[in-house]
Coordinates of C-alpha atoms in Angstrom, one line a residue:
X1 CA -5.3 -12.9 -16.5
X2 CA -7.7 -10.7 -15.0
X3 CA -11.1 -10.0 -15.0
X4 CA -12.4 -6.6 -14.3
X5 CA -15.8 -4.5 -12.8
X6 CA -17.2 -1.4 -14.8
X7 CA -18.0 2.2 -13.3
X8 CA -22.4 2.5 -12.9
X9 CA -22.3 4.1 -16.2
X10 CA -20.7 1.3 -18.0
X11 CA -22.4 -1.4 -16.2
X12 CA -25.6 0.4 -17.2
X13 CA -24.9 0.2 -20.6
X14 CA -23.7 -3.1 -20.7
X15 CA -26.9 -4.4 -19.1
X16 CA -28.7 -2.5 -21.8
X17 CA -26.7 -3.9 -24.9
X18 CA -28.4 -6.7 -27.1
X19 CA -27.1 -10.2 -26.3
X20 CA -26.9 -13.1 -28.2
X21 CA -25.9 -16.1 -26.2
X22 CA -23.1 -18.1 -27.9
X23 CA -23.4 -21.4 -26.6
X24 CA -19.8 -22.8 -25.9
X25 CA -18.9 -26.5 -27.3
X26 CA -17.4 -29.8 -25.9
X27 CA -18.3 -31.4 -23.3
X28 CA -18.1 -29.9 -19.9
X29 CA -17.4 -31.1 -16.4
X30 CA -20.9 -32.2 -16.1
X31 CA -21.5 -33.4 -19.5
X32 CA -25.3 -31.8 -18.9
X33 CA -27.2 -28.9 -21.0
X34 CA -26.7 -25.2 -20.1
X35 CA -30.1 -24.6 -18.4
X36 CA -30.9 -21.2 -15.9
X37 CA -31.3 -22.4 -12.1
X38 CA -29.8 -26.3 -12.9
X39 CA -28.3 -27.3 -9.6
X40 CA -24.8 -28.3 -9.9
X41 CA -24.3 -32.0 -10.2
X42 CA -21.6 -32.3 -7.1
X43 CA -21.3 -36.0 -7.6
X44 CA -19.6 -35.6 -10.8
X45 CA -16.5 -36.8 -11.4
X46 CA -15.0 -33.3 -11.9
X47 CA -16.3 -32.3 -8.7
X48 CA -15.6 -35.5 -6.6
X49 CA -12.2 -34.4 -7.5
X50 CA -12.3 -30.4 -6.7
X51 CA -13.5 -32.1 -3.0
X52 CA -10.8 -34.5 -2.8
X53 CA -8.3 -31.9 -3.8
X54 CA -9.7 -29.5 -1.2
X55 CA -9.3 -31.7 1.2
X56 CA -6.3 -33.7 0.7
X57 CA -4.3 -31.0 -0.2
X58 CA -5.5 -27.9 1.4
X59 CA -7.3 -29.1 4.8
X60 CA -11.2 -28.6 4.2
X61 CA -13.4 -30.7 5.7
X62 CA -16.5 -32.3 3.8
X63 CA -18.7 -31.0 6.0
X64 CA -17.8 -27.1 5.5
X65 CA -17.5 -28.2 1.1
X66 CA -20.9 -29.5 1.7
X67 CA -22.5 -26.9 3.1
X68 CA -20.8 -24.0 0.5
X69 CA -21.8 -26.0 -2.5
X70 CA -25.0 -27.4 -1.7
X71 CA -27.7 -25.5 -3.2
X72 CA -25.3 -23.8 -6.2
X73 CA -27.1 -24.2 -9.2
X74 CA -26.2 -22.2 -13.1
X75 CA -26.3 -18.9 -13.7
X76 CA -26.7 -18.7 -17.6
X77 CA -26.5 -14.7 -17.5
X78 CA -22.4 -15.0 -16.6
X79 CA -22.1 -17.4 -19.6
X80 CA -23.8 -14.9 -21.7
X81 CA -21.7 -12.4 -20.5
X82 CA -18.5 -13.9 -21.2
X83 CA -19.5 -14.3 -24.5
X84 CA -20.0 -10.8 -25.0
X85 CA -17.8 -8.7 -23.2
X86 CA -17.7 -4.6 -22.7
X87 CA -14.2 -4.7 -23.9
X88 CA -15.4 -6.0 -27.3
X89 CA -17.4 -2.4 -28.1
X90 CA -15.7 0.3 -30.8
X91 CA -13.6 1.9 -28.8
X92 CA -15.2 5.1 -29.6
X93 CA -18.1 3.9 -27.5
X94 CA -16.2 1.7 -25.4
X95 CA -13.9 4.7 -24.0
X96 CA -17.0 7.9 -23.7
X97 CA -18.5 6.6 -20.1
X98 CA -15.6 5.7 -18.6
X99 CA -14.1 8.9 -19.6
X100 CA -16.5 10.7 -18.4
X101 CA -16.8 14.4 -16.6
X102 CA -18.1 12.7 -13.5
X103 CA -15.5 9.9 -13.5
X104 CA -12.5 12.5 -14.0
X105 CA -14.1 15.0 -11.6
X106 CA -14.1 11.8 -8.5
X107 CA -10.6 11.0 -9.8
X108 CA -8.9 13.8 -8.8
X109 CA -11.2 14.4 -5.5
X110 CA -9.8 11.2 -4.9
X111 CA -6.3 11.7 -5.5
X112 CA -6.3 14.9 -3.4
X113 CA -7.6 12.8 -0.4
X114 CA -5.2 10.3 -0.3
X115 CA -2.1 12.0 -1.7
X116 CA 0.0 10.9 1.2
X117 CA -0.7 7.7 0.8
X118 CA -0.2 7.8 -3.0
X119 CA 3.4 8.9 -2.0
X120 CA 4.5 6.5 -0.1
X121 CA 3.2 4.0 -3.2
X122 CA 4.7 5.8 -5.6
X123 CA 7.9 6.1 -3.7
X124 CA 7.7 1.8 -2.9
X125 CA 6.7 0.8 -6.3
X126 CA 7.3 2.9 -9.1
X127 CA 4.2 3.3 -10.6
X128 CA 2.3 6.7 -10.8
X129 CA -0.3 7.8 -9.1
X130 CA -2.5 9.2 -12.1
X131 CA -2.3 5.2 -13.3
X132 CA -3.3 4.1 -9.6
X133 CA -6.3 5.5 -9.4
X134 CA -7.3 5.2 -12.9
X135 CA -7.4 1.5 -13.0
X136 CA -9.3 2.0 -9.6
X137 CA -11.9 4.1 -11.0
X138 CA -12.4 1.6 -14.3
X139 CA -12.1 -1.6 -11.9
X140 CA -15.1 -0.5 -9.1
X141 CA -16.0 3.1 -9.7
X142 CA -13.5 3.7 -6.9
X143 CA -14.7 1.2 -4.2
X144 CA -18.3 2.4 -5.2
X145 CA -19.4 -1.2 -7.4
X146 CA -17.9 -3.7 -6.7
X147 CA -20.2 -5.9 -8.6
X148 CA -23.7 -7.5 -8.1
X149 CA -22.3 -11.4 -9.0
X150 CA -22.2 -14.0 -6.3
X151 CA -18.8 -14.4 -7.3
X152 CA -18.5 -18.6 -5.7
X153 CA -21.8 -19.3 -8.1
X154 CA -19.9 -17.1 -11.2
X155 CA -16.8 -19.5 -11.0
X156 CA -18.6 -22.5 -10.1
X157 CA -21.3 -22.1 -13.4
X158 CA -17.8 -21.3 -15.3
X159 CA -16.4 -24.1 -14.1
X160 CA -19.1 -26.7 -14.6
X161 CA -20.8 -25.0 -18.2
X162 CA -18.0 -23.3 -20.3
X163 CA -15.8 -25.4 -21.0
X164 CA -12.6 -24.0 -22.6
X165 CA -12.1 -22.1 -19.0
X166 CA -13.6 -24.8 -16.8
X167 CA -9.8 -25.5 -15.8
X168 CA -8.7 -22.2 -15.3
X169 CA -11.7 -21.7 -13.4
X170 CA -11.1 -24.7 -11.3
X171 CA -8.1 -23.5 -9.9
X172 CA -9.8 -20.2 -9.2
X173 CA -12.0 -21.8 -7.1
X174 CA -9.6 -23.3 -4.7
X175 CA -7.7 -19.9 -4.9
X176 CA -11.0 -18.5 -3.7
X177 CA -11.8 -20.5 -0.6
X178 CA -8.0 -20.5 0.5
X179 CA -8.7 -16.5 0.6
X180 CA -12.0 -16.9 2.1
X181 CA -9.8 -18.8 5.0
X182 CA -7.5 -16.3 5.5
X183 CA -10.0 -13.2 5.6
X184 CA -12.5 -15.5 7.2
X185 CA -15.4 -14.6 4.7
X186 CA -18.3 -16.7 4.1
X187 CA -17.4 -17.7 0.2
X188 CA -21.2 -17.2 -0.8
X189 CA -21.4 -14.1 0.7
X190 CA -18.8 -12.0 -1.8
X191 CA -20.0 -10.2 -4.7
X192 CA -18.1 -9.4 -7.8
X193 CA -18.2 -9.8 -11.4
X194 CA -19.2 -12.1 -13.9
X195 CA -15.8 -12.7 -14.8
X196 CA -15.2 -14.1 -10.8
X197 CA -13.3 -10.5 -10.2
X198 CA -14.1 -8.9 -6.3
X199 CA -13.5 -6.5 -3.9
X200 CA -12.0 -2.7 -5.1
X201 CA -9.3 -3.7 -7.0
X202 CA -11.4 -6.3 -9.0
X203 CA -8.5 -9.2 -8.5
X204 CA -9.5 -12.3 -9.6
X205 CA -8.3 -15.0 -7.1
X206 CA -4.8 -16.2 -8.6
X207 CA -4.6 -12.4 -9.1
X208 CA -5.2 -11.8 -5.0
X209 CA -2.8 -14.6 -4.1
X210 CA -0.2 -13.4 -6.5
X211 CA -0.1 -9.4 -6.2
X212 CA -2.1 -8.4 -3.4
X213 CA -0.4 -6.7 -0.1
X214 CA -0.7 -5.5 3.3
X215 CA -0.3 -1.6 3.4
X216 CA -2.2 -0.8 5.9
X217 CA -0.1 -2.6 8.5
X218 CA -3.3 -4.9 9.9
X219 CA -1.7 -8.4 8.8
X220 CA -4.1 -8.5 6.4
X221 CA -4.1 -8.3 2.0
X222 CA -7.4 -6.6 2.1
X223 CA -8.9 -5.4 -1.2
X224 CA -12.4 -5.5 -0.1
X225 CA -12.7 -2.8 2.6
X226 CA -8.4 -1.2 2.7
X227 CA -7.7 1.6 0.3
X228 CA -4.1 1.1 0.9
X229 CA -4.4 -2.4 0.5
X230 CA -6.1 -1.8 -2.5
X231 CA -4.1 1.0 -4.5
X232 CA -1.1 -0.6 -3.0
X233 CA -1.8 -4.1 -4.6
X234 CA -2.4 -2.4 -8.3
X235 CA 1.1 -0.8 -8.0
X236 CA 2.6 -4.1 -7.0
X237 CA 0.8 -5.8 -9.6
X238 CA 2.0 -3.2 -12.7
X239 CA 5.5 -3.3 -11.1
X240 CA 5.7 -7.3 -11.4
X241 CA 4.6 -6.6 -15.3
X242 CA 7.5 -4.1 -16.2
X243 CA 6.2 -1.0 -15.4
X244 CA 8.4 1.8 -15.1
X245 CA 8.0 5.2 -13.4
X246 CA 8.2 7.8 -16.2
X247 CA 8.9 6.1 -19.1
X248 CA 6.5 6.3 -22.5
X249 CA 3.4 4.7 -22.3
X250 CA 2.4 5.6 -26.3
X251 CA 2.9 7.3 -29.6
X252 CA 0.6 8.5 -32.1
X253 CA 1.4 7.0 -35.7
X254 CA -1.8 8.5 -37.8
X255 CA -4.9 7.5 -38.9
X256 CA -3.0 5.3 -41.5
X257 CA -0.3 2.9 -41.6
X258 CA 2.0 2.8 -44.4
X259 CA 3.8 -0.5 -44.4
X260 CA 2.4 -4.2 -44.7
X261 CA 4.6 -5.0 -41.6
X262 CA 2.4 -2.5 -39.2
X263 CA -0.9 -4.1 -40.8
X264 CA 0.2 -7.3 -39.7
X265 CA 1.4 -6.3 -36.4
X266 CA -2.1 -4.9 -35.4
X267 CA -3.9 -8.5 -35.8
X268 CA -1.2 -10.5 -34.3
X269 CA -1.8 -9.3 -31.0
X270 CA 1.0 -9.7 -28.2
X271 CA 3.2 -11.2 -30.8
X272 CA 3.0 -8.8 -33.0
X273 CA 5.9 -6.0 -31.7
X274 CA 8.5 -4.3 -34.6
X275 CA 11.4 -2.6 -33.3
X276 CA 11.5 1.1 -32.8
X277 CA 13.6 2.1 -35.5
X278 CA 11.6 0.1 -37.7
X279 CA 8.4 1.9 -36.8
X280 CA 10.5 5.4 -37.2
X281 CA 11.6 4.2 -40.8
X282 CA 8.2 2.7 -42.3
X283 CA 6.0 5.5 -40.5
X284 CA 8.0 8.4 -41.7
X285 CA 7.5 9.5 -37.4
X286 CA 9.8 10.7 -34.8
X287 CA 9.4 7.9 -31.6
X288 CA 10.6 8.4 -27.8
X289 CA 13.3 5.5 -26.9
X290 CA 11.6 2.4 -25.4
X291 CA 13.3 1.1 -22.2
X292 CA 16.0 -1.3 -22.4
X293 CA 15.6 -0.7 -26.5
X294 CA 12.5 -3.7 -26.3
X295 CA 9.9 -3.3 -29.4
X296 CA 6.7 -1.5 -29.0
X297 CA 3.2 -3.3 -30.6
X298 CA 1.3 -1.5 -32.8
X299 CA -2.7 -0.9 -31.8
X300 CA -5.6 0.5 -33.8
X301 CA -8.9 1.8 -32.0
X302 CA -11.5 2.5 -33.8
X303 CA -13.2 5.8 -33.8
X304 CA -16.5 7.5 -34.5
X305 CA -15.8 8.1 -38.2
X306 CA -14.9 4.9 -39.2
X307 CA -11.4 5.4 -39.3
X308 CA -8.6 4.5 -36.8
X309 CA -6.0 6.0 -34.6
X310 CA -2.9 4.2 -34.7
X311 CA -0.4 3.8 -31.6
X312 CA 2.9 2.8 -30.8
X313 CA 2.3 0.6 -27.6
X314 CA 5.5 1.1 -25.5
X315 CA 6.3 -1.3 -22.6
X316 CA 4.4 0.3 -19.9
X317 CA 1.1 -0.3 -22.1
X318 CA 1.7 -3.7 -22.8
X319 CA 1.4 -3.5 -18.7
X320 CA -1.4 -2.7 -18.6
X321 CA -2.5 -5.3 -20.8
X322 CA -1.6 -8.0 -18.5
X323 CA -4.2 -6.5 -16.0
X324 CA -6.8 -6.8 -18.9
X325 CA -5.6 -7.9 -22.1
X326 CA -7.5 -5.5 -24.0
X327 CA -6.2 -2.7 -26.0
X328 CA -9.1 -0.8 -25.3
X329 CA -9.5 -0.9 -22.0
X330 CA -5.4 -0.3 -21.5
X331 CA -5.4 3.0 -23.2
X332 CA -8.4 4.0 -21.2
X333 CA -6.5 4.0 -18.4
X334 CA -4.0 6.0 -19.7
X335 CA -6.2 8.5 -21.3
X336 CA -8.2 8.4 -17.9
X337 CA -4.6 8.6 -16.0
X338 CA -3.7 11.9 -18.3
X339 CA -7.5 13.5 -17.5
X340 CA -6.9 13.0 -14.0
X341 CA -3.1 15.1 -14.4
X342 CA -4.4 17.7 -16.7
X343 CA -5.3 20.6 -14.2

C-alpha cells in the first residue's frame, strides 16, 4: 500500500544507480507519449472527470482545481523511478546503508529523547518502540528527508503516464487535496517521494486518511511537523495489520531449504505460507509458536556470497509488509529495530 522515503545515504545511492527506463504499455489517461516537461492535458476525458468528481462530490470549486493544476506538466524521472525501485537491490546491498553506524547511533539518541512519549505509544498500541523508530529512521531519516518530489506533480505524472496505477493513483489524488483541506496546505507546495509518500512517516494519502492520528492533542493528524503524531500514526498503522507486542517476528531456517514445499513458498509471495509444524518437520528446526497457530511465509535474502539466508516470517513480519510489501525492506526494520535494543 505504501510508498516509502530513503535515509541521505540511500537516496544517494539510489540517485547514483544505472537506470534503464522501462516504458510502461496501454494506453493511458491521456492517450499521449511519455515526454519530460509535457503539460498535462486537463481537458482529457480522464481529467474532466477527476474535476467533476472533485467538485460534485467533495466541494472544490473550479476556480481553486484550476489554479493547482494549471501549469503541471510530466516528470519522467518518477516513471523511471518506479520502474526501478531501491527495494529491488540484493539484499546484501539493499540492507548495509540503512544499517548503518550513523543510522543506529541517531536511533537510539532518538529513542532516549522521547522515551516518554514512546511509553505512552507503546502502552496505547502495542507495538514496540525499537520497531517505532526504525521504520522512522528508514521512512525520512528521522524527520530529516522527507523527500525532494513535488509530491501533487509525482501523482499527477503517475496518474496521467503509467498506466497500470493511473487508478490507484487517481484516488490518491483526491485523498491528497481532501488532506491539503484539512491541514490547509498549498498541494504544490509538499514534498515527498516519487512514489507520492510525504511528511515523517512517508504515508501515502489513503495511508494518512486511513491510519494517521492526533497525539499531540492539537486537533490535528500531523505527520509533517508532530513527532507524536508521527510515531503515533506508525503504531496505529502496524496495530490495524496484526501486530502484536512481544510475539516472534522471525526464525532462521539455513542457508538451504530441504523440501520442494519451502522452494515454492519463497516465489509465491504472500500466498505462499506452510504451517509451523510443517516447517519444523521438512527443516529438521526447532520454531517459536506463531500467534493464534496462523502459518508463517518462508523468505530468502540474498547475501554477499551468492548464497541465501532463509527465514521463517511470523505474523508480525508479514506486518510489516503491508507498510512496504518488500521482504527486504521488512527485515530491515527488524534488524534495524534489534541494533537500536542491543546496548
Amino acid at each position: 500500500m505504501r510508498y516509502f522515503a530513503f535515509c541521505c545515504l540511500a537516496w544517494g545511492l539510489m540517485l547514483l544507480w544505472p537506470i534503464t527506463p522501462v516504458a510502461a504499455s496501454g494506453a493511458s489517461p491521456e492517450e499521449l507519449p511519455v515526454v519530460d516537461g509535457r503539460p498535462l492535458e486537463l481537458e482529457s476525458p480522464a481529467y474532466r472527470e477527476l474535476f467533476q468528481e472533485l467538485i460534485q462530490e467533495h466541494g472544490f470549486s473550479r476556480e481553486q482545481l484550476e489554479q493547482w493544476f494549471s501549469g503541471l506538466t510530466i516528470q519522467e524521472r518518477v516513471l523511471e523511478l518506479m520502474d526501478a525501485q531501491w527495494e529491488a537491490r540484493p539484499y546484501h546491498r539493499y540492507a548495509a546503508p540503512l544499517l548503518s553506524w550513523w543510522n543506529v547511533g541517531n536511533g537510539r539518541v532518538l529513542l532516549e529523547r522521547h522515551a516518554r512519549l514512546l511509553d505512552r505509544i507503546e502502552e496505547q498500541f502495542g507495538v514496540e518502540r525499537e520497531i517505532v523508530v526504525a521504520i522512522w529512521g528508514l521512512e525520512s531519516n528521522y524527520g530529516g528527508h522527507e523527500g525532494s518530489f513535488s509530491i501533487f506533480r509525482t501523482m499527477n505524472t503517475i496518474f496521467a503516464a503509467y498506466p497500470r496505477r493511473s487508478d490507484f493513483y487517481r484516488r490518491q489524488i483526491i485523498d491528497f487535496l481532501l488532506i491539503c483541506r484539512e491541514l490547509e496546505l498549498d498541494p504544490r507546495t509538499v514534498r515527498g517521494s516519487y512514489g507520492g509518500a510525504f511528511g515523517q512517516a512517508q504515508f501515502i494519502p489513503s495511508s494518512y486518511r486511513a491510519y494517521a492520528v492526533d497525539f499531540d492533542g492539537s486537533g490535528r493528524r500531523d505527520i509533517i511537523n508532530s513527532v507524536p503524531d508521527v510515531l503515533a500514526s506508525i503504531a496505529n498503522y502496524l496495530r490495524h495489520f496484526g501486530w502484536q507486542y512481544g510475539a516472534p517476528r522471525y526464525a532462521e531456517l539455513g542457508s538451504q531449504l530441504h523440501d520442494p514445499r519451502l522452494k515454492e513458498a519463497v516465489g509465491a509471495g504472500r500466498r505462499g505460507v506452510l504451517p509451523r509444524a510443517t516447517i519444523e518437520e521438512v527443516q529438521g528446526v526447532e520454531l517459536p509458536p506463531s500467534p493464534d497457530d496462523r502459518p508463517l511465509r518462508i523468505v530468502a535474502l540474498e547475501q554477499a556470497a551468492g548464497d541465501h539466508r532463509y527465514l521463517a516470517a511470523y505474523p508480525n513480519f508479514q506486518a510489516i509488509t503491508h507498510w512496504n510489501n518488500s521482504y527486504r525492506y521488512a527485515m530491515v526494520v527488524i534488524e534495524l529495530a534489534e541494533k537500536l535494543r542491543a546496548q
